[in-house]
mmCIF file with all atom_site columns, C-alpha atoms in Angstrom:
data_model
loop_
_atom_site.group_PDB
_atom_site.id
_atom_site.type_symbol
_atom_site.label_atom_id
_atom_site.label_alt_id
_atom_site.label_comp_id
_atom_site.label_asym_id
_atom_site.label_entity_id
_atom_site.label_seq_id
_atom_site.pdbx_PDB_ins_code
_atom_site.Cartn_x
_atom_site.Cartn_y
_atom_site.Cartn_z
_atom_site.occupancy
_atom_site.B_iso_or_equiv
_atom_site.pdbx_formal_charge
_atom_site.auth_seq_id
_atom_site.auth_comp_id
_atom_site.auth_asym_id
_atom_site.auth_atom_id
_atom_site.pdbx_PDB_model_num
ATOM 1   C CA . MET A 1 1   ? 0.000   0.000   0.000   1.00 43.00 ? 1   MET A CA 1
ATOM 2   C CA . ILE A 1 2   ? 1.063   3.622   -0.553  1.00 42.00 ? 2   ILE A CA 1
ATOM 3   C CA . GLN A 1 3   ? -0.568  6.696   0.886   1.00 44.00 ? 3   GLN A CA 1
ATOM 4   C CA . PRO A 1 4   ? -0.255  9.735   -1.387  1.00 47.00 ? 4   PRO A CA 1
ATOM 5   C CA . THR A 1 5   ? -1.886  12.993  -0.347  1.00 45.00 ? 5   THR A CA 1
ATOM 6   C CA . ASP A 1 6   ? -4.569  14.688  -2.430  1.00 49.00 ? 6   ASP A CA 1
ATOM 7   C CA . ALA A 1 7   ? -5.076  18.440  -2.921  1.00 51.00 ? 7   ALA A CA 1
ATOM 8   C CA . ASN A 1 8   ? -6.931  18.718  0.389   1.00 50.00 ? 8   ASN A CA 1
ATOM 9   C CA . GLY A 1 9   ? -4.216  16.977  2.361   1.00 49.00 ? 9   GLY A CA 1
ATOM 10  C CA . MET A 1 10  ? -6.293  13.802  2.771   1.00 60.00 ? 10  MET A CA 1
ATOM 11  C CA . ALA A 1 11  ? -4.527  10.433  2.526   1.00 60.00 ? 11  ALA A CA 1
ATOM 12  C CA . VAL A 1 12  ? -5.573  8.234   -0.398  1.00 55.00 ? 12  VAL A CA 1
ATOM 13  C CA . ILE A 1 13  ? -4.900  4.520   -0.053  1.00 59.00 ? 13  ILE A CA 1
ATOM 14  C CA . THR A 1 14  ? -3.998  2.758   -3.288  1.00 65.00 ? 14  THR A CA 1
ATOM 15  C CA . GLN A 1 15  ? -3.464  -0.990  -3.400  1.00 74.00 ? 15  GLN A CA 1
ATOM 16  C CA . LEU A 1 16  ? -0.599  -2.272  -5.521  1.00 83.00 ? 16  LEU A CA 1
ATOM 17  C CA . GLN A 1 17  ? -0.403  -5.957  -4.544  1.00 86.00 ? 17  GLN A CA 1
ATOM 18  C CA . PRO A 1 18  ? -2.585  -7.341  -5.907  1.00 91.00 ? 18  PRO A CA 1
ATOM 19  C CA . VAL A 1 19  ? -3.735  -4.818  -8.490  1.00 92.00 ? 19  VAL A CA 1
ATOM 20  C CA . THR A 1 20  ? -6.675  -4.990  -10.888 1.00 92.00 ? 20  THR A CA 1
ATOM 21  C CA . VAL A 1 21  ? -6.948  -4.009  -14.534 1.00 92.00 ? 21  VAL A CA 1
ATOM 22  C CA . VAL A 1 22  ? -10.301 -3.081  -16.099 1.00 92.00 ? 22  VAL A CA 1
ATOM 23  C CA . PHE A 1 23  ? -10.799 -3.414  -19.855 1.00 92.00 ? 23  PHE A CA 1
ATOM 24  C CA . SER A 1 24  ? -13.621 -3.950  -22.344 1.00 92.00 ? 24  SER A CA 1
ATOM 25  C CA . VAL A 1 25  ? -14.413 -6.781  -24.738 1.00 89.00 ? 25  VAL A CA 1
ATOM 26  C CA . PRO A 1 26  ? -17.017 -6.955  -27.548 1.00 87.00 ? 26  PRO A CA 1
ATOM 27  C CA . GLN A 1 27  ? -20.380 -8.280  -26.405 1.00 90.00 ? 27  GLN A CA 1
ATOM 28  C CA . ASP A 1 28  ? -20.127 -11.023 -29.048 1.00 85.00 ? 28  ASP A CA 1
ATOM 29  C CA . ASN A 1 29  ? -17.338 -12.594 -26.975 1.00 85.00 ? 29  ASN A CA 1
ATOM 30  C CA . LEU A 1 30  ? -19.434 -12.695 -23.807 1.00 90.00 ? 30  LEU A CA 1
ATOM 31  C CA . PRO A 1 31  ? -21.126 -16.115 -24.369 1.00 91.00 ? 31  PRO A CA 1
ATOM 32  C CA . ALA A 1 32  ? -17.748 -17.877 -24.753 1.00 89.00 ? 32  ALA A CA 1
ATOM 33  C CA . ILE A 1 33  ? -16.368 -16.139 -21.668 1.00 92.00 ? 33  ILE A CA 1
ATOM 34  C CA . MET A 1 34  ? -19.391 -16.946 -19.513 1.00 93.00 ? 34  MET A CA 1
ATOM 35  C CA . LYS A 1 35  ? -19.420 -20.569 -20.688 1.00 92.00 ? 35  LYS A CA 1
ATOM 36  C CA . ARG A 1 36  ? -15.907 -21.071 -19.363 1.00 92.00 ? 36  ARG A CA 1
ATOM 37  C CA . LEU A 1 37  ? -16.599 -19.220 -16.148 1.00 91.00 ? 37  LEU A CA 1
ATOM 38  C CA . ARG A 1 38  ? -19.637 -21.410 -15.454 1.00 92.00 ? 38  ARG A CA 1
ATOM 39  C CA . ALA A 1 39  ? -17.431 -24.444 -16.057 1.00 92.00 ? 39  ALA A CA 1
ATOM 40  C CA . GLY A 1 40  ? -15.123 -23.208 -13.313 1.00 91.00 ? 40  GLY A CA 1
ATOM 41  C CA . GLU A 1 41  ? -12.210 -22.520 -15.640 1.00 91.00 ? 41  GLU A CA 1
ATOM 42  C CA . VAL A 1 42  ? -9.543  -19.921 -14.871 1.00 93.00 ? 42  VAL A CA 1
ATOM 43  C CA . LEU A 1 43  ? -9.033  -17.542 -17.780 1.00 94.00 ? 43  LEU A CA 1
ATOM 44  C CA . PRO A 1 44  ? -5.502  -16.106 -18.091 1.00 95.00 ? 44  PRO A CA 1
ATOM 45  C CA . VAL A 1 45  ? -5.015  -12.403 -18.801 1.00 94.00 ? 45  VAL A CA 1
ATOM 46  C CA . SER A 1 46  ? -1.762  -10.783 -19.904 1.00 94.00 ? 46  SER A CA 1
ATOM 47  C CA . ALA A 1 47  ? -0.943  -7.086  -19.591 1.00 93.00 ? 47  ALA A CA 1
ATOM 48  C CA . TYR A 1 48  ? 1.274   -5.598  -22.282 1.00 93.00 ? 48  TYR A CA 1
ATOM 49  C CA . SER A 1 49  ? 2.833   -2.164  -22.686 1.00 91.00 ? 49  SER A CA 1
ATOM 50  C CA . GLN A 1 50  ? 0.906   0.492   -24.616 1.00 87.00 ? 50  GLN A CA 1
ATOM 51  C CA . ASP A 1 51  ? 2.663   -0.429  -27.854 1.00 87.00 ? 51  ASP A CA 1
ATOM 52  C CA . GLY A 1 52  ? 1.776   -4.081  -27.260 1.00 84.00 ? 52  GLY A CA 1
ATOM 53  C CA . LYS A 1 53  ? 5.393   -5.245  -27.478 1.00 88.00 ? 53  LYS A CA 1
ATOM 54  C CA . VAL A 1 54  ? 6.422   -5.790  -23.846 1.00 93.00 ? 54  VAL A CA 1
ATOM 55  C CA . LEU A 1 55  ? 4.716   -8.292  -21.541 1.00 94.00 ? 55  LEU A CA 1
ATOM 56  C CA . LEU A 1 56  ? 4.389   -6.545  -18.185 1.00 94.00 ? 56  LEU A CA 1
ATOM 57  C CA . ALA A 1 57  ? 2.490   -9.057  -16.057 1.00 94.00 ? 57  ALA A CA 1
ATOM 58  C CA . LYS A 1 58  ? 0.248   -12.115 -16.068 1.00 95.00 ? 58  LYS A CA 1
ATOM 59  C CA . GLY A 1 59  ? -2.994  -12.452 -14.154 1.00 95.00 ? 59  GLY A CA 1
ATOM 60  C CA . THR A 1 60  ? -6.439  -14.039 -14.266 1.00 95.00 ? 60  THR A CA 1
ATOM 61  C CA . LEU A 1 61  ? -10.018 -12.970 -14.922 1.00 95.00 ? 61  LEU A CA 1
ATOM 62  C CA . LEU A 1 62  ? -11.641 -11.737 -11.716 1.00 94.00 ? 62  LEU A CA 1
ATOM 63  C CA . ALA A 1 63  ? -15.107 -10.476 -12.666 1.00 93.00 ? 63  ALA A CA 1
ATOM 64  C CA . VAL A 1 64  ? -17.419 -9.571  -15.541 1.00 94.00 ? 64  VAL A CA 1
ATOM 65  C CA . ASP A 1 65  ? -19.680 -6.515  -15.408 1.00 93.00 ? 65  ASP A CA 1
ATOM 66  C CA . ASN A 1 66  ? -23.412 -7.228  -15.131 1.00 92.00 ? 66  ASN A CA 1
ATOM 67  C CA . GLN A 1 67  ? -24.414 -4.936  -17.992 1.00 93.00 ? 67  GLN A CA 1
ATOM 68  C CA . ILE A 1 68  ? -23.406 -4.160  -21.560 1.00 93.00 ? 68  ILE A CA 1
ATOM 69  C CA . ASP A 1 69  ? -22.505 -0.631  -22.610 1.00 91.00 ? 69  ASP A CA 1
ATOM 70  C CA . THR A 1 70  ? -25.109 -0.039  -25.332 1.00 90.00 ? 70  THR A CA 1
ATOM 71  C CA . THR A 1 71  ? -23.178 2.903   -26.801 1.00 91.00 ? 71  THR A CA 1
ATOM 72  C CA . THR A 1 72  ? -20.135 0.753   -27.625 1.00 92.00 ? 72  THR A CA 1
ATOM 73  C CA . GLY A 1 73  ? -21.516 -2.799  -27.598 1.00 91.00 ? 73  GLY A CA 1
ATOM 74  C CA . THR A 1 74  ? -18.872 -3.860  -25.096 1.00 93.00 ? 74  THR A CA 1
ATOM 75  C CA . VAL A 1 75  ? -18.782 -5.267  -21.577 1.00 94.00 ? 75  VAL A CA 1
ATOM 76  C CA . LYS A 1 76  ? -16.217 -4.416  -18.897 1.00 94.00 ? 76  LYS A CA 1
ATOM 77  C CA . ILE A 1 77  ? -13.900 -7.124  -17.588 1.00 92.00 ? 77  ILE A CA 1
ATOM 78  C CA . LYS A 1 78  ? -11.779 -6.974  -14.433 1.00 94.00 ? 78  LYS A CA 1
ATOM 79  C CA . ALA A 1 79  ? -8.572  -8.983  -14.151 1.00 94.00 ? 79  ALA A CA 1
ATOM 80  C CA . LYS A 1 80  ? -6.412  -9.525  -11.071 1.00 94.00 ? 80  LYS A CA 1
ATOM 81  C CA . PHE A 1 81  ? -2.606  -9.419  -11.056 1.00 94.00 ? 81  PHE A CA 1
ATOM 82  C CA . ASP A 1 82  ? -0.396  -10.370 -8.082  1.00 94.00 ? 82  ASP A CA 1
ATOM 83  C CA . ASN A 1 83  ? 1.998   -7.610  -9.157  1.00 90.00 ? 83  ASN A CA 1
ATOM 84  C CA . LYS A 1 84  ? 4.746   -8.938  -6.872  1.00 90.00 ? 84  LYS A CA 1
ATOM 85  C CA . ASN A 1 85  ? 7.421   -6.952  -8.690  1.00 89.00 ? 85  ASN A CA 1
ATOM 86  C CA . ASN A 1 86  ? 5.287   -3.814  -9.057  1.00 89.00 ? 86  ASN A CA 1
ATOM 87  C CA . GLU A 1 87  ? 5.162   -4.088  -12.832 1.00 90.00 ? 87  GLU A CA 1
ATOM 88  C CA . LEU A 1 88  ? 1.761   -2.349  -12.873 1.00 92.00 ? 88  LEU A CA 1
ATOM 89  C CA . PHE A 1 89  ? 0.737   0.985   -11.355 1.00 89.00 ? 89  PHE A CA 1
ATOM 90  C CA . PRO A 1 90  ? -2.663  2.598   -10.657 1.00 88.00 ? 90  PRO A CA 1
ATOM 91  C CA . ASN A 1 91  ? -4.098  4.497   -13.669 1.00 86.00 ? 91  ASN A CA 1
ATOM 92  C CA . GLN A 1 92  ? -1.485  2.974   -15.982 1.00 90.00 ? 92  GLN A CA 1
ATOM 93  C CA . PHE A 1 93  ? -2.613  2.303   -19.566 1.00 91.00 ? 93  PHE A CA 1
ATOM 94  C CA . VAL A 1 94  ? -1.916  -1.239  -20.735 1.00 92.00 ? 94  VAL A CA 1
ATOM 95  C CA . ASN A 1 95  ? -3.077  -3.595  -23.492 1.00 91.00 ? 95  ASN A CA 1
ATOM 96  C CA . ALA A 1 96  ? -4.925  -6.512  -21.908 1.00 92.00 ? 96  ALA A CA 1
ATOM 97  C CA . VAL A 1 97  ? -5.091  -9.850  -23.724 1.00 89.00 ? 97  VAL A CA 1
ATOM 98  C CA . MET A 1 98  ? -7.353  -12.599 -22.389 1.00 89.00 ? 98  MET A CA 1
ATOM 99  C CA . LYS A 1 99  ? -7.136  -16.168 -23.651 1.00 87.00 ? 99  LYS A CA 1
ATOM 100 C CA . VAL A 1 100 ? -10.657 -17.567 -23.923 1.00 85.00 ? 100 VAL A CA 1
ATOM 101 C CA . ASP A 1 101 ? -10.148 -20.497 -26.263 1.00 82.00 ? 101 ASP A CA 1
ATOM 102 C CA . THR A 1 102 ? -7.670  -22.133 -28.619 1.00 81.00 ? 102 THR A CA 1
ATOM 103 C CA . LEU A 1 103 ? -8.750  -22.690 -32.219 1.00 81.00 ? 103 LEU A CA 1
ATOM 104 C CA . SER A 1 104 ? -6.874  -25.234 -34.318 1.00 84.00 ? 104 SER A CA 1
ATOM 105 C CA . GLY A 1 105 ? -6.752  -25.442 -38.098 1.00 86.00 ? 105 GLY A CA 1
ATOM 106 C CA . VAL A 1 106 ? -8.726  -22.258 -38.778 1.00 88.00 ? 106 VAL A CA 1
ATOM 107 C CA . THR A 1 107 ? -8.075  -19.766 -41.575 1.00 91.00 ? 107 THR A CA 1
ATOM 108 C CA . VAL A 1 108 ? -6.887  -16.296 -40.556 1.00 92.00 ? 108 VAL A CA 1
ATOM 109 C CA . MET A 1 109 ? -7.290  -13.148 -42.659 1.00 93.00 ? 109 MET A CA 1
ATOM 110 C CA . ALA A 1 110 ? -6.697  -9.410  -42.272 1.00 90.00 ? 110 ALA A CA 1
ATOM 111 C CA . ILE A 1 111 ? -9.454  -7.488  -40.505 1.00 92.00 ? 111 ILE A CA 1
ATOM 112 C CA . ALA A 1 112 ? -9.197  -4.911  -43.307 1.00 91.00 ? 112 ALA A CA 1
ATOM 113 C CA . ALA A 1 113 ? -10.797 -7.436  -45.695 1.00 92.00 ? 113 ALA A CA 1
ATOM 114 C CA . ILE A 1 114 ? -14.070 -7.490  -43.748 1.00 93.00 ? 114 ILE A CA 1
ATOM 115 C CA . GLN A 1 115 ? -17.057 -5.980  -45.548 1.00 92.00 ? 115 GLN A CA 1
ATOM 116 C CA . ARG A 1 116 ? -20.576 -5.568  -44.168 1.00 91.00 ? 116 ARG A CA 1
ATOM 117 C CA . GLY A 1 117 ? -23.828 -5.310  -46.079 1.00 89.00 ? 117 GLY A CA 1
ATOM 118 C CA . SER A 1 118 ? -27.386 -6.593  -46.369 1.00 89.00 ? 118 SER A CA 1
ATOM 119 C CA . ILE A 1 119 ? -26.072 -10.180 -46.504 1.00 90.00 ? 119 ILE A CA 1
ATOM 120 C CA . GLY A 1 120 ? -24.111 -9.679  -43.311 1.00 91.00 ? 120 GLY A CA 1
ATOM 121 C CA . THR A 1 121 ? -20.348 -9.996  -42.985 1.00 93.00 ? 121 THR A CA 1
ATOM 122 C CA . PHE A 1 122 ? -18.483 -10.883 -46.182 1.00 95.00 ? 122 PHE A CA 1
ATOM 123 C CA . ALA A 1 123 ? -15.230 -10.483 -48.094 1.00 94.00 ? 123 ALA A CA 1
ATOM 124 C CA . TYR A 1 124 ? -14.281 -10.161 -51.745 1.00 93.00 ? 124 TYR A CA 1
ATOM 125 C CA . VAL A 1 125 ? -12.421 -13.375 -52.613 1.00 93.00 ? 125 VAL A CA 1
ATOM 126 C CA . VAL A 1 126 ? -10.289 -13.490 -55.764 1.00 92.00 ? 126 VAL A CA 1
ATOM 127 C CA . LYS A 1 127 ? -11.101 -16.487 -57.984 1.00 91.00 ? 127 LYS A CA 1
ATOM 128 C CA . GLU A 1 128 ? -8.776  -18.259 -60.431 1.00 89.00 ? 128 GLU A CA 1
ATOM 129 C CA . ASP A 1 129 ? -10.007 -16.130 -63.344 1.00 90.00 ? 129 ASP A CA 1
ATOM 130 C CA . LYS A 1 130 ? -9.006  -13.008 -61.357 1.00 89.00 ? 130 LYS A CA 1
ATOM 131 C CA . SER A 1 131 ? -12.601 -11.942 -60.758 1.00 91.00 ? 131 SER A CA 1
ATOM 132 C CA . VAL A 1 132 ? -13.919 -11.332 -57.253 1.00 91.00 ? 132 VAL A CA 1
ATOM 133 C CA . ASN A 1 133 ? -16.607 -13.326 -55.535 1.00 92.00 ? 133 ASN A CA 1
ATOM 134 C CA . VAL A 1 134 ? -18.769 -11.985 -52.707 1.00 94.00 ? 134 VAL A CA 1
ATOM 135 C CA . ARG A 1 135 ? -18.238 -14.561 -49.956 1.00 94.00 ? 135 ARG A CA 1
ATOM 136 C CA . PRO A 1 136 ? -20.336 -14.519 -46.747 1.00 95.00 ? 136 PRO A CA 1
ATOM 137 C CA . LEU A 1 137 ? -18.141 -15.280 -43.741 1.00 94.00 ? 137 LEU A CA 1
ATOM 138 C CA . GLN A 1 138 ? -18.572 -16.556 -40.218 1.00 93.00 ? 138 GLN A CA 1
ATOM 139 C CA . LEU A 1 139 ? -15.930 -14.791 -38.176 1.00 90.00 ? 139 LEU A CA 1
ATOM 140 C CA . GLY A 1 140 ? -14.293 -15.868 -34.948 1.00 85.00 ? 140 GLY A CA 1
ATOM 141 C CA . PRO A 1 141 ? -12.075 -14.012 -32.487 1.00 81.00 ? 141 PRO A CA 1
ATOM 142 C CA . THR A 1 142 ? -9.672  -11.266 -33.494 1.00 79.00 ? 142 THR A CA 1
ATOM 143 C CA . GLU A 1 143 ? -6.085  -10.649 -32.499 1.00 78.00 ? 143 GLU A CA 1
ATOM 144 C CA . GLY A 1 144 ? -4.217  -7.552  -33.576 1.00 75.00 ? 144 GLY A CA 1
ATOM 145 C CA . GLU A 1 145 ? -4.908  -6.939  -37.263 1.00 86.00 ? 145 GLU A CA 1
ATOM 146 C CA . ASN A 1 146 ? -6.131  -10.482 -37.953 1.00 89.00 ? 146 ASN A CA 1
ATOM 147 C CA . VAL A 1 147 ? -9.419  -12.322 -37.502 1.00 91.00 ? 147 VAL A CA 1
ATOM 148 C CA . ALA A 1 148 ? -10.188 -16.046 -37.492 1.00 91.00 ? 148 ALA A CA 1
ATOM 149 C CA . VAL A 1 149 ? -12.610 -17.204 -40.205 1.00 93.00 ? 149 VAL A CA 1
ATOM 150 C CA . LEU A 1 150 ? -14.710 -20.106 -38.939 1.00 92.00 ? 150 LEU A CA 1
ATOM 151 C CA . ASN A 1 151 ? -16.563 -20.642 -42.202 1.00 92.00 ? 151 ASN A CA 1
ATOM 152 C CA . GLY A 1 152 ? -16.503 -19.273 -45.763 1.00 92.00 ? 152 GLY A CA 1
ATOM 153 C CA . LEU A 1 153 ? -12.795 -18.968 -46.579 1.00 93.00 ? 153 LEU A CA 1
ATOM 154 C CA . ALA A 1 154 ? -10.146 -21.575 -47.349 1.00 90.00 ? 154 ALA A CA 1
ATOM 155 C CA . SER A 1 155 ? -6.475  -21.292 -46.534 1.00 88.00 ? 155 SER A CA 1
ATOM 156 C CA . GLY A 1 156 ? -4.476  -19.815 -49.414 1.00 88.00 ? 156 GLY A CA 1
ATOM 157 C CA . GLU A 1 157 ? -7.320  -17.828 -50.973 1.00 91.00 ? 157 GLU A CA 1
ATOM 158 C CA . PHE A 1 158 ? -6.786  -14.147 -51.760 1.00 90.00 ? 158 PHE A CA 1
ATOM 159 C CA . VAL A 1 159 ? -9.063  -11.479 -50.292 1.00 91.00 ? 159 VAL A CA 1
ATOM 160 C CA . VAL A 1 160 ? -9.303  -7.781  -51.121 1.00 89.00 ? 160 VAL A CA 1
ATOM 161 C CA . VAL A 1 161 ? -8.222  -5.572  -48.211 1.00 87.00 ? 161 VAL A CA 1
ATOM 162 C CA . VAL A 1 162 ? -8.256  -2.099  -49.801 1.00 83.00 ? 162 VAL A CA 1
ATOM 163 C CA . GLY A 1 163 ? -10.823 -0.582  -52.154 1.00 81.00 ? 163 GLY A CA 1
ATOM 164 C CA . GLY A 1 164 ? -13.569 -3.100  -51.466 1.00 81.00 ? 164 GLY A CA 1
ATOM 165 C CA . ASP A 1 165 ? -16.173 -0.319  -51.515 1.00 82.00 ? 165 ASP A CA 1
ATOM 166 C CA . LYS A 1 166 ? -15.495 0.116   -55.261 1.00 84.00 ? 166 LYS A CA 1
ATOM 167 C CA . LEU A 1 167 ? -15.891 -3.574  -56.139 1.00 85.00 ? 167 LEU A CA 1
ATOM 168 C CA . ARG A 1 168 ? -18.865 -5.707  -57.038 1.00 88.00 ? 168 ARG A CA 1
ATOM 169 C CA . GLU A 1 169 ? -19.427 -9.374  -57.891 1.00 89.00 ? 169 GLU A CA 1
ATOM 170 C CA . GLY A 1 170 ? -17.368 -10.354 -60.937 1.00 86.00 ? 170 GLY A CA 1
ATOM 171 C CA . THR A 1 171 ? -15.035 -7.332  -60.986 1.00 88.00 ? 171 THR A CA 1
ATOM 172 C CA . LYS A 1 172 ? -11.655 -8.297  -62.420 1.00 89.00 ? 172 LYS A CA 1
ATOM 173 C CA . VAL A 1 173 ? -8.542  -7.752  -60.305 1.00 82.00 ? 173 VAL A CA 1
ATOM 174 C CA . GLU A 1 174 ? -4.846  -8.264  -60.799 1.00 79.00 ? 174 GLU A CA 1
ATOM 175 C CA . ILE A 1 175 ? -2.568  -10.146 -58.402 1.00 73.00 ? 175 ILE A CA 1
ATOM 176 C CA . VAL A 1 176 ? 0.751   -8.367  -57.897 1.00 63.00 ? 176 VAL A CA 1
ATOM 177 C CA . THR A 1 177 ? 3.733   -9.057  -55.657 1.00 55.00 ? 177 THR A CA 1
ATOM 178 C CA . ASN A 1 178 ? 5.407   -6.197  -53.837 1.00 54.00 ? 178 ASN A CA 1
ATOM 179 C CA . GLU A 1 179 ? 8.748   -7.880  -53.191 1.00 50.00 ? 179 GLU A CA 1
ATOM 180 C CA . ALA A 1 180 ? 10.521  -4.602  -52.578 1.00 40.00 ? 180 ALA A CA 1
ATOM 181 C CA . ALA A 1 181 ? 8.319   -3.923  -49.574 1.00 40.00 ? 181 ALA A CA 1
ATOM 182 C CA . GLY A 1 182 ? 8.574   -7.491  -48.405 1.00 46.00 ? 182 GLY A CA 1
ATOM 183 C CA . THR A 1 183 ? 4.809   -7.961  -48.465 1.00 44.00 ? 183 THR A CA 1
ATOM 184 C CA . PRO A 1 184 ? 2.842   -10.945 -49.784 1.00 44.00 ? 184 PRO A CA 1
ATOM 185 C CA . ALA A 1 185 ? 0.963   -11.015 -53.048 1.00 42.00 ? 185 ALA A CA 1
ATOM 186 C CA . GLN A 1 186 ? -1.659  -8.316  -53.344 1.00 46.00 ? 186 GLN A CA 1
ATOM 187 C CA . GLY A 1 187 ? -4.629  -7.715  -55.624 1.00 47.00 ? 187 GLY A CA 1
ATOM 188 C CA . ARG A 1 188 ? -5.740  -4.528  -57.236 1.00 44.00 ? 188 ARG A CA 1
ATOM 189 C CA . LYS A 1 189 ? -8.643  -3.517  -59.390 1.00 42.00 ? 189 LYS A CA 1
ATOM 190 C CA . THR A 1 190 ? -7.889  -3.717  -63.081 1.00 37.00 ? 190 THR A CA 1
ATOM 191 C CA . PRO A 1 191 ? -8.068  -0.267  -64.738 1.00 38.00 ? 191 PRO A CA 1
ATOM 192 C CA . GLY A 1 192 ? -10.414 0.201   -67.637 1.00 39.00 ? 192 GLY A CA 1
ATOM 193 C CA . ASP A 1 193 ? -13.664 1.416   -66.101 1.00 40.00 ? 193 ASP A CA 1
ATOM 194 C CA . GLY A 1 194 ? -12.306 4.796   -65.033 1.00 38.00 ? 194 GLY A CA 1
ATOM 195 C CA . ALA A 1 195 ? -11.802 3.707   -61.446 1.00 39.00 ? 195 ALA A CA 1
ATOM 196 C CA . PRO A 1 196 ? -8.458  4.223   -59.732 1.00 38.00 ? 196 PRO A CA 1
ATOM 197 C CA . LYS A 1 197 ? -6.210  1.276   -59.010 1.00 38.00 ? 197 LYS A CA 1
ATOM 198 C CA . ASP A 1 198 ? -6.912  -0.284  -55.653 1.00 38.00 ? 198 ASP A CA 1
ATOM 199 C CA . ARG A 1 199 ? -4.424  -2.362  -53.770 1.00 38.00 ? 199 ARG A CA 1
ATOM 200 C CA . ARG A 1 200 ? -5.743  -5.174  -51.572 1.00 38.00 ? 200 ARG A CA 1
#
């Protein structure tokens, strides 16, 4: 415990060991979290630095809020950390990562490829003839810039990640490789209809 003094000279007690971290998760993840809590499982939570590169501490899920924030569609989660080495401090900003489940053999794609419309969530998938196909997708959890695809996309297929708002079913694209930038093969809309080139 430490006892700093506020502006009025009153002592404020702040607990450091253990310490709690409060963060939010999408409401869509709530059923999976609650299922494991009801089963008595302990869900691990890791706290990373603001840039997400340095692991600061490891803890466990402590509590889930009893209401969803309707303005953001998220629910607050509280995790507990022993903080024996004082890695975490009150009011510190961290990136919290909670492991809810492990998925094996699933396809992963860039979040930037996600499109939403009247048919729900979909992506533009490049076919062998270089035309795009509107493919409805069932998405799983996300991590960083990637999302797991539970149904609708096979490993090795190309998806459009930039300029999808200018595409439609059957639009021809071109697969290019940007070796100089060290990036994988990318698709772009074939010029000819007056539209600008779009990288994927």
